[in-house]
DNA sequence: TTCAAAATTTACAACGTTGTAGATCGATGG
DNA sequence: CCATCGATCTACAACGTTGTAAATTTTGAA
């Protein structure tokens, strides 16, 4: 069916190894031989069989990206960034979705596709400290994204969750908010994004001398728009007073804004809102949403580089692996309409 | 490093073929042997090497999904649907993004990852009739998604572009719109989604006896929110009068709504808007967006099934391949606030 | 012209798996 | 007790590639 090295060799009148040498740019091939081989390759439309090459080399040129769900725009944008970074380095990306619960994350990590990739980029969601040992067992290079599992021997690329959320909270304080809802907490969580972001919120309040009101710390297990909407409905039902919202991600903020608007609250006049992630859609919502840009492209680039380094480290010497590294990316506060209270805020017509 | 069949065989005291037989559920293995082998597999943490298996079997268990861009929510949701359908059938999905221009689509189609997958799901964007021959040359099973390339010998799974857009237009006519903008046309295109959808629009106007006004057919090369916003700005600048918009996809509609709201136009009171695709976010926008639900999960399921059938057809006999099939999925009009003009429309508070 | 060194090419053996064909073993039936 | 059959297991040869080591050719200097 498809042409192989043997076919090309026969047509070119050389050995298969010479064909292989031409393909791999081995230096000692006579120019005229090379030409003949290339002609044969073109004639037959030969393409190397990747399974065979992988079997021989032990490398597949693929990495997997484990994320909860592509419908979540944050992960779709992350996947895009990762695929761009990977393809610039000659790698393909196999995306694997996990349900977002601990069981399914563990089962994917242990899953059989493991044998098909050189390494794993793993966006941790449901695992915690107690699972660090499991991660260390996986016999593949792996880089953790956007999360901090304590004591794991894996490399991390992490955004500045605390600092980012503190900056967001400080921004709301600066424009005059005093009763600021923290939207998206996970009760009891310390290490994950929710725990860290809550910490940033508390730090900012503390620094400003604003007392913490437990009723303003609002739980949301998952961080989709629908969860932000649901949370806002119960906040309104409970009658809690508030004048600002710092949402732990943009989707929560967008969902909450929708419900507030239905209830007749004006943004930012009655309630200022800021999110986290800088999704594309924060530029198009009504009003546009202020947010923390967490350095996502940088996360993707750095993570792919680190993973590639681990893969190469493993391939070369038996030397002991380098120490696990943790990289924190730079964040940036992006102010848009949802926190712009100056008179004549643009785009508020009709609102 | 990683355990192989040989290692397992040694530990279990059997031949490698017996281990292979156990793994592949070959029936004639004594229960006690099987047990011993399974114990050895567990002890060593053995996992089959997929490269070797693929080399031997000629199958990889992977299909690639070629789409323009994951940041486009339509394709993110499609990818999610495809991955779910594929994983239910034991397949993994390799997503490949193409720039959206003809050159990059062709180069990805011819690209070397071809050898790594059993088949291709290809969401055509920039190719047309003149490229049908190129598609036929690709020596891999392939199913085309959401598009109709005439005369290609490939299977298609297509949404009802014309019917859907005609229904959308009829809906606007039914609620009283008379000057309806068709947003997203590609001048000169006949076969692609834009051409078909424009056709649906024209059919609906024709059937209702509403004259066509060329100024109401608005071009938009790409179909992202930003393009919808840009198009709406020029419409407003041109001073064209209109009372309804049928956008060729949801993103265009959302972008256009944003600009209309900035300009003080009320939706749906001044302008009713309907989109196409039923993105998740149409349920959360302000106002929520009426749209055509094109049967995306059905598209994904059907396409994966058809591709699998082609892969198996190829693997088995040398019999001549089955005739190319074209499947049209069912669509559904989803009415939301953006076309609901009845008094007391919900959710319009503040707007 | 001759010979060593360099350049070029080749044969062969892996990589880890599964299909084929055949070997071994026990039980069955005559 | 032996031929036969099915059940169970095994040896071997692929699949298409690349590394190793060795064979062959060419080159350049003596």
XYZ file of C-alpha atoms (C1' of nucleotides) in Angstrom:
762
model
C 0.000 0.000 0.000
C 2.025 2.947 1.200
C 5.610 3.105 -0.002
C 8.369 2.058 2.398
C 12.099 2.513 2.515
C 12.453 -0.732 0.601
C 10.386 0.550 -2.260
C 12.343 3.756 -2.453
C 15.617 1.840 -2.246
C 14.604 -0.411 -5.081
C 13.588 2.466 -7.325
C 16.733 4.433 -6.549
C 18.973 1.405 -6.798
C 20.536 1.810 -3.384
C 20.203 0.142 0.008
C 17.485 1.098 2.421
C 20.033 2.478 4.794
C 21.177 4.980 2.224
C 17.621 6.129 1.800
C 17.360 6.426 5.539
C 20.588 8.420 5.543
C 19.240 10.819 2.969
C 16.065 11.309 4.957
C 17.967 11.973 8.139
C 20.502 14.273 6.521
C 23.422 12.038 7.254
C 26.401 14.020 5.901
C 28.300 11.364 3.934
C 26.017 10.840 0.983
C 27.177 11.673 -2.509
C 25.152 14.518 -3.981
C 24.175 12.505 -7.041
C 23.021 9.584 -4.898
C 21.051 11.929 -2.755
C 19.409 13.370 -5.805
C 18.476 9.963 -7.109
C 16.991 9.018 -3.754
C 15.046 12.232 -3.467
C 13.656 11.667 -6.932
C 12.507 8.203 -5.949
C 10.933 9.549 -2.790
C 9.036 12.126 -4.775
C 8.009 9.604 -7.404
C 6.573 7.194 -4.862
C 5.185 9.829 -2.532
C 7.071 8.156 0.256
C 6.412 9.246 3.849
C 8.221 7.698 6.784
C 6.097 5.375 8.869
C 5.933 7.051 12.226
C 5.044 3.951 14.181
C 8.201 2.243 12.995
C 10.304 5.287 13.619
C 8.824 5.687 17.068
C 9.376 2.065 17.887
C 12.988 2.356 16.888
C 13.680 5.688 18.544
C 11.485 5.388 21.583
C 10.088 8.829 20.880
C 6.733 9.702 19.382
C 6.917 13.441 18.868
C 3.628 13.755 20.706
C 2.794 15.156 24.079
C -0.533 15.008 25.768
C -2.302 17.923 27.311
C -4.647 16.914 30.082
C -7.348 19.441 30.781
C -10.831 19.294 32.235
C -12.855 20.473 29.275
C -12.473 22.342 26.035
C -15.850 24.004 26.377
C -14.347 26.008 29.165
C -12.877 28.929 27.229
C -9.907 29.227 29.529
C -8.800 25.744 28.607
C -9.627 26.201 24.948
C -7.374 29.235 24.867
C -4.732 27.399 26.846
C -4.909 24.476 24.441
C -4.482 26.852 21.541
C -1.439 28.419 23.155
C 0.044 25.034 23.942
C -0.542 23.726 20.438
C 1.151 26.754 18.970
C 4.133 26.403 21.275
C 4.339 22.679 20.605
C 4.060 22.919 16.884
C 6.803 25.539 16.816
C 8.982 22.871 18.398
C 7.929 20.050 16.108
C 5.568 18.373 18.537
C 1.961 17.337 18.178
C -0.522 17.594 20.988
C -2.968 14.946 22.070
C -5.675 16.569 24.141
C -7.254 14.461 26.842
C -10.260 15.687 28.740
C -10.942 14.586 32.265
C -14.203 14.930 34.079
C -12.795 17.222 36.717
C -13.238 14.693 39.494
C -10.387 12.975 41.202
C -11.171 9.507 39.939
C -11.191 10.385 36.300
C -8.028 12.422 36.607
C -6.236 9.502 38.152
C -7.518 7.086 35.583
C -6.441 9.265 32.667
C -3.021 9.724 34.198
C -2.627 6.003 34.464
C -4.361 5.452 31.162
C -2.990 3.545 28.271
C -2.434 6.485 25.964
C 0.546 7.080 28.173
C 2.515 4.809 25.910
C 1.734 6.966 22.936
C 3.303 10.201 24.092
C 6.714 11.419 25.157
C 5.441 13.555 27.993
C 2.460 15.080 29.700
C 1.317 18.603 30.337
C -1.129 18.276 33.137
C -3.467 20.988 34.203
C -4.286 19.830 37.690
C -7.768 20.424 38.887
C -9.003 17.885 41.354
C -5.822 16.370 42.731
C -4.153 17.630 45.853
C -1.325 17.059 48.268
C -2.384 13.516 49.006
C -1.971 12.557 45.359
C 1.566 13.837 44.939
C 2.850 10.290 45.249
C 0.653 9.142 42.386
C 2.131 11.754 40.111
C 5.633 10.702 40.967
C 4.826 7.165 39.939
C 3.911 8.006 36.389
C 6.942 6.955 34.385
C 6.781 9.849 31.949
C 8.156 13.372 31.879
C 5.460 15.673 33.128
C 4.980 19.357 33.763
C 2.175 20.656 35.930
C 0.248 23.691 34.811
C -1.403 26.417 36.785
C -1.389 24.634 40.071
C 0.836 23.839 42.946
C 0.991 20.331 44.326
C 3.227 20.507 47.292
C 6.190 18.160 47.511
C 5.754 16.728 44.074
C 8.990 16.143 42.249
C 7.482 17.538 39.062
C 8.173 20.827 37.365
C 5.451 23.436 37.725
C 4.458 26.419 35.684
C 2.183 28.456 37.804
C 0.451 31.765 37.555
C 0.639 34.182 40.461
C -2.726 33.299 41.914
C -2.321 35.122 45.189
C -0.637 38.218 43.818
C -3.076 38.440 40.939
C -6.129 38.225 43.096
C -4.672 40.606 45.618
C -4.094 43.111 42.832
C -7.653 42.636 41.626
C -9.027 43.191 45.101
C -6.833 46.226 45.637
C -8.150 47.621 42.386
C -11.723 47.372 43.625
C -10.751 48.910 46.949
C -9.043 51.718 45.102
C -12.176 52.635 43.194
C -14.124 52.779 46.433
C -15.621 49.329 46.969
C -15.848 48.234 50.585
C -18.138 45.222 50.560
C -16.421 43.013 48.012
C -17.643 39.545 47.237
C -15.005 36.871 46.640
C -16.734 34.585 44.190
C -15.599 31.011 43.670
C -14.081 29.782 46.928
C -13.656 26.111 47.706
C -14.181 25.710 51.447
C -11.237 24.107 53.151
C -8.971 24.227 50.125
C -5.537 25.647 50.772
C -3.233 24.587 47.981
C -5.383 24.846 44.854
C -6.159 27.896 42.772
C -9.255 28.630 44.837
C -7.360 28.557 48.092
C -4.562 30.725 46.794
C -6.880 33.248 45.219
C -8.916 33.489 48.387
C -5.660 34.181 50.207
C -4.892 37.053 47.872
C -8.323 38.489 48.554
C -7.878 38.233 52.310
C -4.418 39.787 52.119
C -5.727 42.778 50.228
C -8.581 43.347 52.667
C -6.225 42.957 55.580
C -3.717 45.399 54.158
C -6.486 47.938 53.616
C -7.907 47.413 57.077
C -11.255 46.306 55.669
C -12.905 43.691 57.894
C -13.669 40.291 56.416
C -17.321 39.351 56.239
C -17.814 35.619 55.854
C -21.058 36.183 53.974
C -19.059 37.840 51.210
C -16.972 34.745 50.600
C -19.109 32.822 48.168
C -18.586 29.216 47.344
C -18.677 27.861 43.802
C -17.545 24.346 43.212
C -17.099 24.622 39.471
C -16.167 27.796 37.690
C -18.416 27.963 34.669
C -20.754 30.778 33.781
C -23.679 28.774 34.964
C -22.074 28.441 38.375
C -21.476 32.180 38.584
C -25.098 32.753 37.673
C -26.325 30.295 40.284
C -24.121 31.782 42.973
C -25.354 35.272 42.199
C -28.958 34.147 42.415
C -28.427 32.864 45.929
C -26.505 35.970 46.933
C -29.408 38.103 45.799
C -31.895 35.793 47.477
C -29.957 36.024 50.734
C -30.129 39.790 50.582
C -26.419 40.269 51.249
C -25.248 43.798 50.509
C -22.218 44.277 48.301
C -20.653 46.852 45.997
C -17.913 44.888 44.280
C -17.150 41.394 43.056
C -13.794 39.843 42.567
C -14.490 36.608 40.765
C -11.961 33.807 40.812
C -12.273 33.527 37.087
C -13.858 35.364 34.166
C -16.593 32.835 33.530
C -17.915 33.191 37.056
C -17.841 36.952 36.623
C -19.709 36.810 33.329
C -22.369 34.516 34.744
C -22.821 36.713 37.794
C -23.021 39.895 35.709
C -25.812 38.394 33.696
C -27.930 37.765 36.784
C -27.152 41.145 38.318
C -28.287 42.852 35.164
C -31.512 40.902 35.164
C -32.010 42.087 38.727
C -31.527 45.699 37.692
C -28.109 46.245 39.208
C -25.891 48.544 37.172
C -22.275 47.618 36.468
C -20.017 49.323 37.416
C -22.140 52.032 39.055
C -23.842 49.812 41.639
C -21.384 46.939 41.589
C -17.869 46.870 40.139
C -16.708 43.513 38.816
C -13.327 42.063 38.042
C -12.442 38.578 36.868
C -9.361 36.502 36.293
C -7.985 34.891 33.069
C -8.444 37.560 30.399
C -10.611 35.401 28.175
C -11.230 36.693 24.675
C -14.846 37.286 25.543
C -14.094 39.725 28.340
C -13.452 42.183 25.526
C -16.930 41.702 24.109
C -19.217 41.349 27.091
C -21.569 44.131 28.110
C -19.974 45.805 29.919
C -16.469 44.687 29.037
C -14.869 42.939 31.974
C -11.798 44.031 33.902
C -9.589 41.070 34.650
C -6.185 39.689 35.521
C -4.181 38.545 32.518
C -2.238 35.632 34.008
C 0.412 35.236 31.298
C -1.160 32.285 29.553
C 0.974 32.260 26.398
C 4.027 32.460 28.601
C 2.741 29.537 30.628
C 2.301 27.485 27.483
C 5.712 28.321 26.054
C 7.540 27.750 29.296
C 5.749 24.517 30.004
C 6.482 23.057 26.588
C 10.123 24.060 26.899
C 10.433 22.506 30.318
C 8.762 19.323 29.178
C 11.025 19.080 26.170
C 14.030 19.534 28.430
C 12.834 16.685 30.623
C 12.231 14.465 27.619
C 15.712 15.106 26.336
C 17.245 14.687 29.731
C 15.671 11.275 29.965
C 16.719 10.283 26.468
C 20.355 11.136 26.962
C 22.365 10.181 29.994
C 21.349 8.100 32.953
C 22.443 11.048 35.015
C 20.199 11.923 37.906
C 17.397 14.264 36.838
C 17.621 17.971 37.477
C 15.849 19.405 40.479
C 12.165 20.194 39.939
C 11.673 23.778 38.939
C 8.802 26.109 39.638
C 8.179 28.992 37.286
C 5.807 31.807 38.125
C 4.589 33.850 35.207
C 3.944 37.565 35.188
C 0.421 38.846 35.470
C -1.149 42.097 34.461
C -4.315 43.883 35.555
C -6.471 44.820 32.593
C -8.982 47.509 33.398
C -12.134 47.605 31.322
C -15.615 49.009 31.733
C -16.757 46.803 34.598
C -14.519 48.702 37.017
C -14.388 52.085 35.335
C -16.561 54.437 37.370
C -15.340 57.705 35.942
C -18.140 59.851 34.497
C -18.921 59.113 30.875
C -17.666 55.577 30.912
C -17.651 54.413 27.319
C -20.011 51.818 26.081
C -22.572 52.157 28.803
C -25.277 53.469 26.536
C -28.517 51.700 27.228
C -27.297 50.312 30.490
C 13.158 0.789 31.366
C 9.478 0.065 30.800
C 8.459 -3.583 31.010
C 7.873 -5.494 27.776
C 6.200 -8.732 26.856
C 9.514 -10.470 27.356
C 9.769 -9.311 30.943
C 6.253 -10.400 31.715
C 6.840 -13.739 30.015
C 9.958 -14.352 32.051
C 8.247 -13.534 35.331
C 5.210 -15.660 34.514
C 7.281 -18.494 33.099
C 5.502 -18.591 29.732
C 6.266 -17.521 26.194
C 5.722 -13.966 25.048
C 3.009 -15.128 22.723
C 1.019 -16.476 25.632
C 1.253 -13.135 27.327
C 0.122 -11.522 24.107
C -2.750 -13.989 23.984
C -3.832 -13.086 27.480
C -3.726 -9.410 26.678
C -5.777 -9.879 23.549
C -8.301 -12.214 25.150
C -7.450 -15.144 22.982
C -9.886 -17.831 24.162
C -7.626 -20.869 24.525
C -5.632 -19.951 27.590
C -5.894 -22.042 30.726
C -7.408 -20.036 33.579
C -4.458 -20.698 35.865
C -1.979 -19.600 33.183
C -4.004 -16.511 32.576
C -3.983 -15.725 36.249
C -0.243 -16.121 36.483
C 0.253 -13.837 33.517
C -2.102 -11.219 34.879
C -0.242 -11.301 38.171
C 3.051 -10.735 36.379
C 1.537 -7.879 34.388
C 0.332 -6.242 37.562
C 3.632 -6.813 39.333
C 5.653 -5.198 36.574
C 3.155 -2.501 35.755
C 3.321 -3.645 32.154
C 1.636 -1.556 29.470
C 1.697 -2.501 25.805
C 3.972 -0.381 23.676
C 1.649 1.314 21.266
C 4.270 2.091 18.663
C 5.083 -1.567 18.328
C 1.463 -2.568 18.287
C 0.718 0.041 15.684
C 3.627 -1.005 13.551
C 2.408 -4.547 13.634
C -1.261 -3.845 13.105
C -1.065 -0.853 10.825
C -3.564 0.954 13.028
C -2.860 3.664 15.544
C -6.192 4.158 17.274
C -5.897 7.852 16.596
C -7.784 10.112 14.279
C -7.021 13.701 13.589
C -9.510 16.489 13.703
C -8.570 19.374 11.480
C -10.186 22.640 12.457
C -9.314 26.283 12.027
C -8.948 27.349 15.620
C -9.925 26.261 19.095
C -10.429 29.830 20.272
C -13.474 29.883 18.101
C -16.110 28.500 20.480
C -17.928 26.674 17.739
C -14.871 24.577 17.035
C -14.051 24.136 20.705
C -17.511 22.716 21.246
C -17.226 20.615 18.119
C -13.865 19.291 19.307
C -15.396 18.404 22.626
C -18.230 16.559 20.931
C -15.827 14.737 18.628
C -13.537 13.741 21.464
C -16.447 12.355 23.416
C -17.698 10.375 20.445
C -14.201 9.128 19.674
C -13.347 8.112 23.172
C -16.604 6.184 23.441
C -15.291 4.181 20.493
C -11.785 3.711 21.840
C -10.153 6.344 19.663
C -7.949 9.262 20.582
C -8.110 12.563 18.793
C -5.206 14.590 17.530
C -6.356 18.121 16.949
C -4.646 20.068 14.204
C -5.303 23.727 13.725
C -5.011 25.355 10.356
C -4.763 29.024 9.688
C -7.991 29.217 7.766
C -6.296 30.014 4.494
C -6.085 27.625 1.607
C -2.336 27.142 1.709
C -2.181 26.071 5.304
C -5.136 23.739 4.923
C -3.472 22.024 2.031
C -0.181 21.760 3.826
C -1.738 20.233 6.922
C -3.661 17.769 4.806
C -0.446 16.680 3.154
C 1.482 16.988 6.380
C 3.543 14.300 7.911
C 1.315 13.588 10.885
C -0.788 11.793 8.328
C 1.223 8.682 9.060
C 0.297 8.846 12.697
C -3.454 8.563 12.390
C -5.945 6.113 10.974
C -8.212 8.734 9.526
C -9.084 12.378 9.301
C -12.101 14.417 10.276
C -11.765 17.552 8.305
C -13.746 20.643 8.930
C -13.375 22.361 5.612
C -13.097 26.081 5.657
C -11.048 27.494 2.840
C -11.081 24.766 0.235
C -13.573 24.612 -2.535
C -14.631 22.772 -5.643
C -11.264 23.213 -7.301
C -9.547 21.355 -4.501
C -11.737 18.266 -4.583
C -9.002 16.432 -6.438
C -6.491 17.176 -3.712
C -8.734 15.609 -1.127
C -9.134 12.493 -3.187
C -5.376 12.074 -3.306
C -4.911 11.845 0.425
C -4.399 8.142 1.054
C -6.340 8.072 4.300
C -9.956 7.597 5.251
C -11.509 11.002 5.651
C -14.865 12.468 6.513
C -15.724 16.065 5.773
C -17.579 18.088 8.354
C -20.041 20.894 7.993
C -19.322 21.650 4.412
C -20.059 20.477 0.974
C -17.304 20.063 -1.558
C -18.973 19.095 -4.730
C -17.872 15.949 -6.519
C -15.494 14.823 -3.864
C -15.503 11.102 -3.301
C -15.447 11.642 0.449
C -18.202 11.165 2.969
C -19.790 14.336 4.295
C -21.636 15.167 7.447
C -23.323 18.426 6.884
C -25.722 20.632 8.728
C -28.751 22.020 6.952
C -27.260 25.373 6.193
C -29.929 26.551 3.808
C -32.909 25.233 5.711
C -31.560 26.495 9.000
C -30.965 29.975 7.782
C -34.272 30.058 5.990
C -35.993 29.105 9.235
C -34.087 31.814 11.094
C -35.082 34.407 8.531
C -38.690 33.262 8.548
C -38.684 33.627 12.299
C -37.618 37.267 12.035
C -40.211 37.873 9.353
C -42.824 36.282 11.568
C -42.150 38.677 14.419
C -42.499 41.612 12.079
C -39.030 42.401 10.753
C -38.934 43.659 7.183
C -35.456 45.067 6.751
C -33.324 42.126 7.775
C -29.563 42.212 7.561
C -27.821 39.028 6.463
C -24.524 39.231 8.282
C -21.505 37.222 7.180
C -21.756 36.710 3.441
C -18.774 35.796 1.301
C -19.247 37.501 -2.049
C -19.197 35.080 -4.920
C -19.235 31.959 -2.767
C -21.807 29.387 -3.737
C -20.837 26.074 -2.201
C -19.536 26.990 1.235
C -21.491 27.648 4.390
C -21.712 31.345 3.624
C -23.125 30.751 0.181
C -25.665 28.210 1.391
C -26.782 30.330 4.292
C -27.199 33.348 2.078
C -29.342 31.185 -0.152
C -31.567 30.288 2.766
C -31.966 33.966 3.553
C -32.883 34.800 -0.018
C -35.357 31.939 -0.212
C -37.146 33.115 2.900
C -37.407 36.699 1.671
C -38.580 35.507 -1.690
C -41.224 33.248 -0.205
C -42.494 36.137 1.909
C -42.479 38.536 -0.995
C -40.025 40.840 0.735
C -37.710 42.555 -1.764
C -33.987 41.998 -1.465
C -31.913 45.052 -0.674
C -28.251 44.541 -1.528
C -27.228 46.938 1.207
C -28.634 44.532 3.755
C -26.317 41.725 2.659
C -23.233 42.399 4.704
C -19.912 40.840 4.008
C -17.706 39.383 6.748
C -14.708 37.381 5.724
C -14.108 35.701 9.050
C -16.809 34.917 11.554
C -15.439 35.939 14.910
C -17.005 38.359 17.323
C -14.556 41.004 16.328
C -15.691 40.670 12.717
C -19.317 41.023 13.708
C -18.441 44.113 15.675
C -16.492 45.605 12.786
C -19.274 44.875 10.326
C -21.838 46.493 12.575
C -19.718 49.607 12.925
C -19.651 50.061 9.178
C -23.359 49.357 8.876
C -24.074 52.066 11.414
C -21.604 54.407 9.736
C -23.319 53.852 6.393
C -26.652 54.781 7.926
C -28.464 51.763 6.519
C -31.851 51.220 8.125
C -32.672 47.777 9.504
C -34.910 46.112 12.078
C -33.531 42.578 12.203
C -30.289 40.686 11.849
C -29.818 37.139 10.842
C -26.176 36.427 11.494
C -24.462 33.515 9.789
C -23.104 32.420 13.131
C -23.492 33.241 16.801
C -20.151 34.942 17.198
C -20.978 37.453 14.500
C -24.310 38.076 16.211
C -22.722 38.585 19.607
C -20.133 40.989 18.222
C -22.792 42.947 16.386
C -25.066 43.087 19.438
C -22.264 44.592 21.444
C -21.828 47.463 19.010
C -25.558 48.057 18.632
C -25.913 48.339 22.375
C -23.086 50.846 22.518
C -24.961 52.814 19.892
C -28.107 52.794 21.982
C -30.113 50.363 19.911
C -32.392 48.122 21.958
C -32.525 44.393 21.307
C -35.041 43.029 20.471
C -37.270 46.148 20.542
C -35.385 48.119 17.878
C -33.556 45.244 16.259
C -34.235 41.523 16.603
C -31.216 39.269 16.287
C -30.793 35.596 15.569
C -27.591 33.598 15.161
C -26.535 30.135 14.123
C -24.678 27.416 16.066
C -26.228 27.476 19.541
C -22.972 28.175 21.340
C -23.016 27.788 25.103
C -22.631 31.512 25.488
C -25.819 32.356 23.635
C -27.521 31.324 26.862
C -25.591 33.880 28.879
C -25.324 36.932 26.686
C -27.366 40.040 27.376
C -29.880 39.587 25.930
C -29.761 35.844 25.392
C -29.464 35.032 21.720
C -31.958 33.164 19.592
C -30.185 30.774 17.291
C -30.243 27.685 15.124
C -29.051 24.543 16.866
C -27.432 22.657 14.000
C -27.173 19.226 15.615
C -23.526 19.395 16.494
C -23.355 16.341 18.761
C -25.106 14.382 16.069
C -22.583 15.625 13.536
C -19.733 14.473 15.739
C -21.201 11.052 16.419
C -22.142 10.413 12.836
C -18.812 11.577 11.522
C -16.814 9.388 13.879
C -18.979 6.410 12.998
C -18.577 6.992 9.294
C -14.847 7.407 9.635
C -14.568 4.242 11.644
C -16.548 2.410 9.001
C -14.146 3.633 6.323
C -11.144 2.627 8.388
C -12.517 -0.847 8.862
C -13.534 -1.130 5.262
C -9.978 -0.361 4.255
C -8.502 -2.784 6.746
C -10.595 -5.716 5.647
C -11.190 -6.676 2.072
C -9.752 -5.190 -1.070
C -13.325 -4.810 -2.167
C -14.135 -1.551 -3.843
C -15.079 1.123 -1.323
C -18.694 1.971 -0.644
C -20.233 4.960 -2.356
C -19.600 8.287 -0.624
C -22.433 9.174 1.675
C -23.816 12.540 2.625
C -25.601 12.921 5.938
C -27.629 15.975 6.825
C -28.313 16.507 10.487
C -31.478 17.875 12.009
C -31.576 21.463 13.132
C -33.789 23.254 15.605
C -34.658 26.893 16.097
C -34.051 28.035 19.650
C -35.911 31.188 20.545
C -34.401 33.350 23.252
C -34.682 36.964 24.294
C -33.077 38.537 21.251
C -36.164 37.775 19.165
C -38.816 37.808 21.850
C -40.797 41.017 21.454
C -43.793 40.132 23.569
C -44.480 42.635 26.355
C -42.572 41.928 29.550
C -39.772 40.052 27.891
C -37.721 38.550 30.672
C -34.238 39.684 31.424
C -34.434 43.048 29.784
C -34.123 44.939 33.022
C -31.537 47.638 32.721
C -31.461 47.395 28.976
C 51.238 2.617 -9.485
C 50.313 1.664 -4.691
C 48.505 2.130 -0.261
C 46.461 4.250 3.670
C 42.926 7.271 4.927
C 38.634 9.174 4.112
C 34.251 8.999 2.067
C 30.450 6.412 0.897
C 27.556 2.547 1.085
C 25.873 -1.723 2.896
C 24.301 -5.909 5.800
C 22.414 -6.998 9.887
C 20.334 -6.661 14.126
C 17.527 -4.651 16.932
C 12.851 -1.859 18.761
C 8.036 -4.688 20.948
C 4.268 -6.506 19.068
C 1.041 -10.112 16.714
C -0.161 -13.684 12.885
C 0.996 -18.249 11.205
C 2.111 -22.664 11.644
C 3.296 -26.015 14.225
C 4.402 -28.516 18.745
C 2.815 -30.544 22.939
C -0.507 -32.292 26.050
C -4.778 -34.728 27.651
C -8.823 -36.660 26.852
C -11.950 -39.306 23.886
C -13.545 -43.151 21.267
C -12.849 -47.359 19.029
C -3.633 -49.193 23.761
C -3.523 -46.123 19.803
C -5.174 -42.700 16.542
C -7.515 -38.471 16.698
C -9.034 -34.219 18.059
C -9.267 -30.109 20.546
C -7.159 -27.248 23.795
C -3.120 -24.997 24.993
C 1.192 -23.260 24.229
C 5.437 -21.955 21.574
C 8.975 -20.629 17.822
C 9.587 -17.735 14.252
C 8.907 -14.298 11.085
C 7.289 -10.258 10.000
C 5.810 -4.764 10.491
C 9.381 -0.248 8.775
C 12.769 2.105 10.813
C 17.710 3.391 12.472
C 22.348 2.349 14.999
C 26.542 -0.377 14.574
C 30.070 -2.183 12.376
C 31.941 -3.589 8.558
C 32.477 -3.549 3.389
C 33.415 -1.067 -0.570
C 34.802 2.817 -3.267
C 37.235 7.057 -3.879
C 40.875 10.230 -2.905
C 45.401 11.909 -2.349
C 50.093 11.474 -1.352
C 54.234 8.973 -1.955
